[in-house]
Amino acid sequence: MPHALIEVRRRWSEDEEAAIIDAVHGALVEAFQIPAHDKHVRLVVHEPHRFACPPHLHEPEFATLVSIDCFTGRSLDAKRHLYAAIVDRLTELGIPGDHVSIVLRESPVENWGVRGGRAASDVDLGFDVTV
Amino acid sequence: MPHALIEVRRRWSEDEEAAIIDAVHGALVEAFQIPAHDKHVRLVVHEPHRFACPPHLHEPEFATLVSIDCFTGRSLDAKRHLYAAIVDRLTELGIPGDHVSIVLRESPVENWGVRGGRAASDVDLGFDVTV
Amino acid sequence: MPHALIEVRRRWSEDEEAAIIDAVHGALVEAFQIPAHDKHVRLVVHEPHRFACPPHLHEPEFATLVSIDCFTGRSLDAKRHLYAAIVDRLTELGIPGDHVSIVLRESPVENWGVRGGRAASDVDLGFDVTV
């Protein structure tokens, strides 16, 4: 159920953009054990002058922000796993690991509207949030 | 005071986009009882390849995410009402109900800066958050 | 570490856009005492019809939303300071103070992945969150 947003400054090819999306989604499947079909990932490509980043980055065009809305409840270990998995997978695509900043926004299950407008707390999600 | 963001993949006409915005805003007025003039709704139209959605959606071009920042405090019943109202109204515009995913991000009143840079906890909001 | 997003409706010049970004970043440095190099600010320029705002705004083209993801823990006084500093600085650029709406989304330190994919709760951040 997570909604992930990836923000980049660099122009990537369409194939590379798909790979970036799959990198973040794959990390969520691996670390948070969400179903593979539970895919809600958007990529926003900012004009560089509209995306200010730390001046000390040596390759500022690779600055990447990842924001993930998810259910409350994952363990610190699952979060550690997620951050490492995202960075590992993005590094393989040429993005320096220290150019990636990630934030998890946790909201309780009742704050999600799913399956035709029902509160997620009223349905059987089919997976475990307490990983 | 809520800030709502609607993200879509499909190209809609300008009139349809306005109707989508009004659908989500109308649901907030109805379910959260905010004043009608309290309207802060943005629509982002992603290129389809930059908005990955579940592969089992039968009309993926209609995938729609709704993210709403709001004050902490609404009841579960008000949230249920909101999800149903959003989906009901979007369904009338041709968006399948199970293609809509909604997240509410609650932040306490003191986390909002309003009316010329004052904390919302320091002003009389003129409406009730505990619906 | 905060991630700030500024959303506007008006077309500004590139220099003006940089000034808007610096206004919000400067307010964060001033009020939250983050290091000046800790800069993660994006500006999104919506088409006006995709950014619905309160009908009573007398200069609706100046409607501006500021959303800031940050660590949990700042005092109410630091937040008050931040709201006032953002509005003061944006007012200098011609944006009416009552056309600005700000939301702070606080997430605990462990919800941030930094420095090559480590949990921010596992590293020495080099600054104090409890301002």
CSV table of C-alpha atoms in Angstrom, one decimal:
chain,number,residue,atom,x,y,z
A,1,MET,CA,0.0,0.0,0.0
A,2,PRO,CA,3.0,2.4,0.3
A,3,HIS,CA,2.9,5.4,-2.1
A,4,ALA,CA,6.5,6.2,-3.1
A,5,LEU,CA,7.6,9.4,-4.8
A,6,ILE,CA,11.1,9.8,-6.3
A,7,GLU,CA,12.3,13.2,-7.2
A,8,VAL,CA,15.4,13.7,-9.4
A,9,ARG,CA,17.2,16.5,-11.2
A,10,ARG,CA,18.9,14.7,-14.0
A,11,ARG,CA,17.4,13.8,-17.3
A,12,TRP,CA,17.3,10.0,-17.6
A,13,SER,CA,16.1,7.9,-20.5
A,14,GLU,CA,12.7,6.3,-20.2
A,15,ASP,CA,14.2,2.9,-19.6
A,16,GLU,CA,16.4,4.4,-16.9
A,17,GLU,CA,13.4,6.1,-15.3
A,18,ALA,CA,11.6,2.7,-15.2
A,19,ALA,CA,14.7,1.2,-13.6
A,20,ILE,CA,14.7,3.9,-10.9
A,21,ILE,CA,11.1,3.2,-10.2
A,22,ASP,CA,11.7,-0.5,-10.0
A,23,ALA,CA,14.7,0.0,-7.7
A,24,VAL,CA,12.6,1.7,-5.1
A,25,HIS,CA,9.7,-0.6,-5.5
A,26,GLY,CA,11.9,-3.7,-5.3
A,27,ALA,CA,13.4,-2.3,-2.1
A,28,LEU,CA,10.0,-2.0,-0.6
A,29,VAL,CA,9.1,-5.5,-1.6
A,30,GLU,CA,12.4,-6.8,-0.2
A,31,ALA,CA,12.5,-4.9,3.1
A,32,PHE,CA,8.8,-4.2,3.9
A,33,GLN,CA,7.6,-7.5,2.4
A,34,ILE,CA,4.7,-5.9,0.5
A,35,PRO,CA,3.2,-7.8,-2.3
A,36,ALA,CA,5.0,-7.2,-5.7
A,37,HIS,CA,1.8,-6.1,-7.3
A,38,ASP,CA,1.3,-3.4,-4.6
A,39,LYS,CA,3.1,-0.8,-6.8
A,40,HIS,CA,2.4,2.9,-6.4
A,41,VAL,CA,5.5,4.8,-7.4
A,42,ARG,CA,5.8,8.1,-9.1
A,43,LEU,CA,8.9,9.8,-10.5
A,44,VAL,CA,9.1,13.6,-10.8
A,45,VAL,CA,11.9,15.2,-12.8
A,46,HIS,CA,12.5,18.7,-11.7
A,47,GLU,CA,14.3,21.4,-13.6
A,48,PRO,CA,17.7,21.6,-11.9
A,49,HIS,CA,17.2,25.2,-10.8
A,50,ARG,CA,13.9,24.2,-9.1
A,51,PHE,CA,15.6,21.5,-7.0
A,52,ALA,CA,18.1,23.0,-4.6
A,53,CYS,CA,20.5,20.5,-3.1
A,54,PRO,CA,23.5,20.7,-0.7
A,55,PRO,CA,26.3,22.6,-2.3
A,56,HIS,CA,28.9,20.0,-1.3
A,57,LEU,CA,27.4,17.2,-3.5
A,58,HIS,CA,30.1,16.4,-6.1
A,59,GLU,CA,27.6,15.3,-8.7
A,60,PRO,CA,24.5,17.5,-7.9
A,61,GLU,CA,22.7,16.3,-11.0
A,62,PHE,CA,22.3,13.0,-9.2
A,63,ALA,CA,20.6,14.4,-6.1
A,64,THR,CA,17.6,12.2,-5.4
A,65,LEU,CA,14.8,12.4,-2.8
A,66,VAL,CA,12.6,9.5,-2.0
A,67,SER,CA,9.4,10.1,0.0
A,68,ILE,CA,7.4,7.1,1.1
A,69,ASP,CA,3.9,7.2,2.6
A,70,CYS,CA,3.3,3.9,4.4
A,71,PHE,CA,1.4,2.3,7.3
A,72,THR,CA,2.7,2.9,10.8
A,73,GLY,CA,4.3,0.0,12.4
A,74,ARG,CA,7.5,-1.3,10.7
A,75,SER,CA,10.4,-2.1,13.0
A,76,LEU,CA,13.6,0.0,13.0
A,77,ASP,CA,15.3,-3.0,11.5
A,78,ALA,CA,12.9,-3.1,8.6
A,79,LYS,CA,13.4,0.6,8.0
A,80,ARG,CA,17.2,0.2,8.1
A,81,HIS,CA,16.9,-2.6,5.6
A,82,LEU,CA,14.7,-0.4,3.4
A,83,TYR,CA,17.2,2.5,3.3
A,84,ALA,CA,20.1,0.2,2.5
A,85,ALA,CA,18.1,-1.6,-0.2
A,86,ILE,CA,17.0,1.6,-1.9
A,87,VAL,CA,20.6,3.0,-1.9
A,88,ASP,CA,22.1,-0.3,-3.0
A,89,ARG,CA,19.7,-0.5,-6.0
A,90,LEU,CA,20.1,3.1,-6.9
A,91,THR,CA,23.9,2.9,-6.7
A,92,GLU,CA,23.7,0.2,-9.3
A,93,LEU,CA,22.1,2.7,-11.6
A,94,GLY,CA,24.9,5.2,-11.1
A,95,ILE,CA,23.4,7.4,-8.4
A,96,PRO,CA,26.0,8.0,-5.6
A,97,GLY,CA,24.6,6.6,-2.3
A,98,ASP,CA,25.3,9.8,-0.4
A,99,HIS,CA,23.2,11.8,-2.9
A,100,VAL,CA,20.0,10.0,-1.8
A,101,SER,CA,17.8,11.2,1.0
A,102,ILE,CA,14.9,9.2,2.1
A,103,VAL,CA,11.9,10.0,4.3
A,104,LEU,CA,9.2,7.6,5.5
A,105,ARG,CA,5.9,9.2,6.4
A,106,GLU,CA,4.0,6.8,8.6
A,107,SER,CA,0.2,7.1,8.9
A,108,PRO,CA,-2.0,4.6,10.8
A,109,VAL,CA,-4.0,2.1,8.8
A,110,GLU,CA,-7.3,3.9,9.4
A,111,ASN,CA,-5.8,6.9,7.4
A,112,TRP,CA,-5.8,5.0,4.2
A,113,GLY,CA,-8.7,4.7,1.8
A,114,VAL,CA,-8.5,1.6,-0.4
A,115,ARG,CA,-10.5,-0.9,-2.4
A,116,GLY,CA,-13.2,1.4,-3.6
A,117,GLY,CA,-13.2,3.9,-0.7
A,118,ARG,CA,-13.0,1.8,2.4
A,119,ALA,CA,-10.8,2.4,5.4
A,120,ALA,CA,-7.8,0.1,5.2
A,121,SER,CA,-8.5,-0.7,8.9
A,122,ASP,CA,-11.8,-2.2,7.8
A,123,VAL,CA,-10.4,-4.7,5.2
A,124,ASP,CA,-8.2,-7.7,5.2
A,125,LEU,CA,-4.9,-6.4,3.7
A,126,GLY,CA,-3.5,-9.8,3.1
A,127,PHE,CA,0.0,-8.9,4.4
A,128,ASP,CA,1.6,-8.0,7.7
A,129,VAL,CA,2.6,-4.5,8.6
A,130,THR,CA,4.7,-5.5,11.6
A,131,VAL,CA,7.8,-6.7,9.8
B,1,MET,CA,-7.1,24.0,6.0
B,2,PRO,CA,-6.4,20.6,4.4
B,3,HIS,CA,-4.0,20.5,1.4
B,4,ALA,CA,-5.1,17.9,-1.1
B,5,LEU,CA,-3.0,16.6,-3.9
B,6,ILE,CA,-4.5,14.5,-6.7
B,7,GLU,CA,-2.2,12.5,-9.0
B,8,VAL,CA,-3.4,11.0,-12.2
B,9,ARG,CA,-1.9,9.3,-15.3
B,10,ARG,CA,-4.6,10.1,-17.8
B,11,ARG,CA,-5.0,13.2,-19.9
B,12,TRP,CA,-8.2,14.9,-19.0
B,13,SER,CA,-9.7,18.0,-20.5
B,14,GLU,CA,-9.4,21.2,-18.5
B,15,ASP,CA,-13.1,21.0,-17.5
B,16,GLU,CA,-12.6,17.4,-16.4
B,17,GLU,CA,-9.6,18.4,-14.3
B,18,ALA,CA,-11.6,21.0,-12.6
B,19,ALA,CA,-14.3,18.5,-11.9
B,20,ILE,CA,-11.8,16.1,-10.4
B,21,ILE,CA,-10.5,18.9,-8.1
B,22,ASP,CA,-14.1,19.8,-7.1
B,23,ALA,CA,-14.9,16.1,-6.4
B,24,VAL,CA,-12.1,15.8,-3.8
B,25,HIS,CA,-12.8,19.3,-2.4
B,26,GLY,CA,-16.5,18.6,-2.2
B,27,ALA,CA,-15.8,15.3,-0.3
B,28,LEU,CA,-13.7,17.2,2.2
B,29,VAL,CA,-16.5,19.8,2.8
B,30,GLU,CA,-19.0,17.0,3.1
B,31,ALA,CA,-17.1,14.6,5.3
B,32,PHE,CA,-14.7,16.8,7.3
B,33,GLN,CA,-17.1,19.8,7.4
B,34,ILE,CA,-14.5,22.3,6.4
B,35,PRO,CA,-15.7,25.7,5.0
B,36,ALA,CA,-16.3,25.6,1.3
B,37,HIS,CA,-13.9,28.5,0.7
B,38,ASP,CA,-11.1,26.5,2.4
B,39,LYS,CA,-9.9,25.1,-0.9
B,40,HIS,CA,-6.3,24.0,-1.4
B,41,VAL,CA,-6.3,21.3,-4.0
B,42,ARG,CA,-3.6,20.6,-6.6
B,43,LEU,CA,-3.7,18.2,-9.6
B,44,VAL,CA,-0.6,16.6,-11.0
B,45,VAL,CA,-0.7,14.8,-14.3
B,46,HIS,CA,2.1,12.4,-14.6
B,47,GLU,CA,3.5,10.9,-17.8
B,48,PRO,CA,2.2,7.3,-17.6
B,49,HIS,CA,5.6,5.7,-17.5
B,50,ARG,CA,6.5,7.9,-14.5
B,51,PHE,CA,3.5,6.7,-12.5
B,52,ALA,CA,3.8,2.9,-11.8
B,53,CYS,CA,0.6,1.3,-10.6
B,54,PRO,CA,-0.5,-2.2,-9.8
B,55,PRO,CA,-0.3,-4.5,-12.8
B,56,HIS,CA,-3.8,-5.9,-12.2
B,57,LEU,CA,-5.7,-2.7,-12.7
B,58,HIS,CA,-7.9,-3.2,-15.7
B,59,GLU,CA,-7.9,0.4,-16.7
B,60,PRO,CA,-4.4,1.6,-15.5
B,61,GLU,CA,-4.8,5.0,-17.2
B,62,PHE,CA,-7.4,5.8,-14.5
B,63,ALA,CA,-5.1,5.1,-11.5
B,64,THR,CA,-5.5,8.0,-9.1
B,65,LEU,CA,-3.7,8.8,-5.9
B,66,VAL,CA,-5.2,11.3,-3.4
B,67,SER,CA,-2.9,12.6,-0.6
B,68,ILE,CA,-4.4,14.9,2.0
B,69,ASP,CA,-2.5,16.8,4.6
B,70,CYS,CA,-4.9,17.8,7.4
B,71,PHE,CA,-5.2,18.5,11.1
B,72,THR,CA,-4.9,15.6,13.5
B,73,GLY,CA,-8.2,14.7,15.2
B,74,ARG,CA,-10.9,13.5,12.8
B,75,SER,CA,-12.9,10.5,14.0
B,76,LEU,CA,-12.6,7.2,12.2
B,77,ASP,CA,-16.2,7.6,11.0
B,78,ALA,CA,-15.4,11.0,9.5
B,79,LYS,CA,-12.4,9.3,7.7
B,80,ARG,CA,-14.6,6.5,6.4
B,81,HIS,CA,-17.1,9.1,5.2
B,82,LEU,CA,-14.3,11.0,3.4
B,83,TYR,CA,-13.0,7.9,1.6
B,84,ALA,CA,-16.4,6.9,0.4
B,85,ALA,CA,-17.3,10.4,-0.6
B,86,ILE,CA,-14.1,10.8,-2.7
B,87,VAL,CA,-14.7,7.5,-4.4
B,88,ASP,CA,-18.4,8.2,-5.0
B,89,ARG,CA,-17.6,11.5,-6.6
B,90,LEU,CA,-14.7,10.3,-8.7
B,91,THR,CA,-16.7,7.3,-9.9
B,92,GLU,CA,-19.2,9.7,-11.3
B,93,LEU,CA,-16.4,11.1,-13.5
B,94,GLY,CA,-15.5,7.7,-14.8
B,95,ILE,CA,-12.7,6.7,-12.5
B,96,PRO,CA,-13.2,3.1,-11.2
B,97,GLY,CA,-13.5,3.1,-7.4
B,98,ASP,CA,-10.8,0.4,-7.0
B,99,HIS,CA,-8.3,2.5,-9.0
B,100,VAL,CA,-8.3,5.2,-6.3
B,101,SER,CA,-5.9,5.1,-3.3
B,102,ILE,CA,-6.1,7.7,-0.6
B,103,VAL,CA,-3.8,8.6,2.3
B,104,LEU,CA,-4.5,11.1,5.0
B,105,ARG,CA,-1.4,12.7,6.6
B,106,GLU,CA,-2.4,14.1,10.0
B,107,SER,CA,-0.3,16.8,11.6
B,108,PRO,CA,-1.2,18.6,14.8
B,109,VAL,CA,-2.7,22.1,14.6
B,110,GLU,CA,0.6,23.7,15.8
B,111,ASN,CA,2.3,22.3,12.7
B,112,TRP,CA,0.4,24.6,10.4
B,113,GLY,CA,1.3,28.2,9.5
B,114,VAL,CA,-1.6,30.3,8.4
B,115,ARG,CA,-3.0,33.8,8.2
B,116,GLY,CA,0.2,35.5,7.5
B,117,GLY,CA,2.6,33.2,9.2
B,118,ARG,CA,0.9,32.4,12.5
B,119,ALA,CA,0.7,29.0,14.1
B,120,ALA,CA,-2.8,27.6,13.5
B,121,SER,CA,-2.9,26.7,17.2
B,122,ASP,CA,-2.7,30.5,18.0
B,123,VAL,CA,-5.7,31.5,15.9
B,124,ASP,CA,-9.5,31.0,15.9
B,125,LEU,CA,-10.0,28.6,13.0
B,126,GLY,CA,-13.7,29.1,12.9
B,127,PHE,CA,-14.5,25.4,12.5
B,128,ASP,CA,-14.2,22.2,14.5
B,129,VAL,CA,-11.6,19.6,13.8
B,130,THR,CA,-13.2,16.9,16.0
B,131,VAL,CA,-15.9,15.8,13.5
C,1,MET,CA,17.7,17.4,6.8
C,2,PRO,CA,14.3,18.9,6.1
C,3,HIS,CA,12.9,18.4,2.7
C,4,ALA,CA,10.9,21.5,1.7
C,5,LEU,CA,8.4,21.7,-1.2
C,6,ILE,CA,7.1,25.0,-2.4
C,7,GLU,CA,4.1,25.1,-4.8
C,8,VAL,CA,3.1,28.2,-6.7
C,9,ARG,CA,0.7,29.2,-9.4
C,10,ARG,CA,2.4,32.2,-10.8
C,11,ARG,CA,5.1,32.3,-13.5
C,12,TRP,CA,8.2,33.7,-11.9
C,13,SER,CA,11.6,34.4,-13.6
C,14,GLU,CA,14.4,31.9,-12.9
C,15,ASP,CA,16.0,34.4,-10.6
C,16,GLU,CA,12.8,35.0,-8.7
C,17,GLU,CA,12.3,31.2,-8.4
C,18,ALA,CA,15.8,30.9,-6.8
C,19,ALA,CA,14.9,33.7,-4.4
C,20,ILE,CA,11.7,31.9,-3.3
C,21,ILE,CA,13.7,28.8,-2.7
C,22,ASP,CA,16.3,30.7,-0.7
C,23,ALA,CA,13.6,32.4,1.3
C,24,VAL,CA,12.2,29.2,2.6
C,25,HIS,CA,15.7,27.7,3.1
C,26,GLY,CA,16.9,30.8,4.9
C,27,ALA,CA,13.9,30.6,7.2
C,28,LEU,CA,14.7,27.0,8.0
C,29,VAL,CA,18.3,27.9,8.8
C,30,GLU,CA,17.2,30.8,10.9
C,31,ALA,CA,14.3,29.2,12.9
C,32,PHE,CA,15.3,25.5,13.0
C,33,GLN,CA,19.0,26.2,13.1
C,34,ILE,CA,19.9,23.6,10.5
C,35,PRO,CA,23.3,23.9,8.8
C,36,ALA,CA,23.2,26.3,5.7
C,37,HIS,CA,24.5,23.5,3.5
C,38,ASP,CA,21.6,21.2,4.5
C,39,LYS,CA,19.5,22.3,1.5
C,40,HIS,CA,16.7,20.2,0.0
C,41,VAL,CA,14.1,22.5,-1.5
C,42,ARG,CA,12.0,21.9,-4.5
C,43,LEU,CA,9.7,24.4,-6.3
C,44,VAL,CA,6.8,23.2,-8.3
C,45,VAL,CA,4.9,25.6,-10.7
C,46,HIS,CA,1.4,24.4,-11.3
C,47,GLU,CA,-0.8,25.5,-14.1
C,48,PRO,CA,-3.3,27.8,-12.4
C,49,HIS,CA,-6.3,25.7,-13.2
C,50,ARG,CA,-4.6,22.7,-11.5
C,51,PHE,CA,-4.1,24.6,-8.3
C,52,ALA,CA,-7.4,25.5,-6.7
C,53,CYS,CA,-7.2,28.1,-4.0
C,54,PRO,CA,-9.6,29.9,-1.7
C,55,PRO,CA,-11.9,32.1,-3.8
C,56,HIS,CA,-11.5,35.1,-1.5
C,57,LEU,CA,-7.8,35.6,-2.2
C,58,HIS,CA,-7.4,39.0,-3.8
C,59,GLU,CA,-4.3,38.0,-5.8
C,60,PRO,CA,-4.9,34.3,-6.4
C,61,GLU,CA,-1.9,34.0,-8.7
C,62,PHE,CA,0.3,34.4,-5.6
C,63,ALA,CA,-1.2,31.5,-3.7
C,64,THR,CA,1.7,29.5,-2.3
C,65,LEU,CA,1.9,26.3,-0.3
C,66,VAL,CA,4.9,25.2,1.6
C,67,SER,CA,5.2,21.6,2.8
C,68,ILE,CA,8.2,20.7,5.0
C,69,ASP,CA,9.1,17.2,6.0
C,70,CYS,CA,11.3,17.4,9.1
C,71,PHE,CA,12.5,15.5,12.2
C,72,THR,CA,10.0,15.3,15.0
C,73,GLY,CA,10.9,17.5,18.0
C,74,ARG,CA,11.0,21.2,17.4
C,75,SER,CA,9.4,23.4,20.0
C,76,LEU,CA,6.2,25.4,19.3
C,77,ASP,CA,8.3,28.5,19.6
C,78,ALA,CA,10.7,27.3,16.9
C,79,LYS,CA,7.7,26.5,14.7
C,80,ARG,CA,6.2,29.9,15.3
C,81,HIS,CA,9.5,31.4,14.4
C,82,LEU,CA,9.6,29.4,11.2
C,83,TYR,CA,6.2,30.4,10.0
C,84,ALA,CA,6.9,34.0,10.6
C,85,ALA,CA,10.3,33.9,8.9
C,86,ILE,CA,8.9,32.1,5.8
C,87,VAL,CA,6.2,34.7,5.5
C,88,ASP,CA,8.5,37.6,6.2
C,89,ARG,CA,10.9,36.5,3.5
C,90,LEU,CA,8.2,35.7,0.9
C,91,THR,CA,6.5,39.0,1.5
C,92,GLU,CA,9.7,40.7,0.5
C,93,LEU,CA,9.4,39.0,-2.8
C,94,GLY,CA,5.8,40.3,-3.3
C,95,ILE,CA,3.8,37.3,-2.1
C,96,PRO,CA,1.0,38.5,0.3
C,97,GLY,CA,1.5,36.9,3.7
C,98,ASP,CA,-2.1,35.7,3.9
C,99,HIS,CA,-1.6,33.8,0.6
C,100,VAL,CA,0.9,31.5,2.1
C,101,SER,CA,-0.1,28.2,3.8
C,102,ILE,CA,2.5,26.1,5.5
C,103,VAL,CA,2.5,22.5,6.8
C,104,LEU,CA,5.2,20.8,8.8
C,105,ARG,CA,5.2,17.0,8.6
C,106,GLU,CA,7.2,15.6,11.4
C,107,SER,CA,8.7,12.1,11.2
C,108,PRO,CA,10.9,10.6,13.9
C,109,VAL,CA,14.7,10.5,13.2
C,110,GLU,CA,14.6,6.7,12.5
C,111,ASN,CA,12.3,7.4,9.6
C,112,TRP,CA,15.0,9.2,7.6
C,113,GLY,CA,17.6,7.4,5.4
C,114,VAL,CA,20.7,9.4,5.0
C,115,ARG,CA,24.5,9.2,4.3
C,116,GLY,CA,24.4,6.3,1.9
C,117,GLY,CA,21.3,4.6,3.2
C,118,ARG,CA,21.7,4.6,7.0
C,119,ALA,CA,19.0,5.4,9.4
C,120,ALA,CA,19.5,9.0,10.7
C,121,SER,CA,19.0,7.6,14.2
C,122,ASP,CA,22.2,5.6,13.7
C,123,VAL,CA,24.5,8.6,12.7
C,124,ASP,CA,25.8,11.7,14.4
C,125,LEU,CA,23.7,14.4,12.7
C,126,GLY,CA,25.9,17.3,13.9
C,127,PHE,CA,23.0,19.5,14.9
C,128,ASP,CA,20.3,19.6,17.5
C,129,VAL,CA,16.7,18.8,16.7
C,130,THR,CA,15.3,20.1,20.0
C,131,VAL,CA,15.5,23.9,19.2
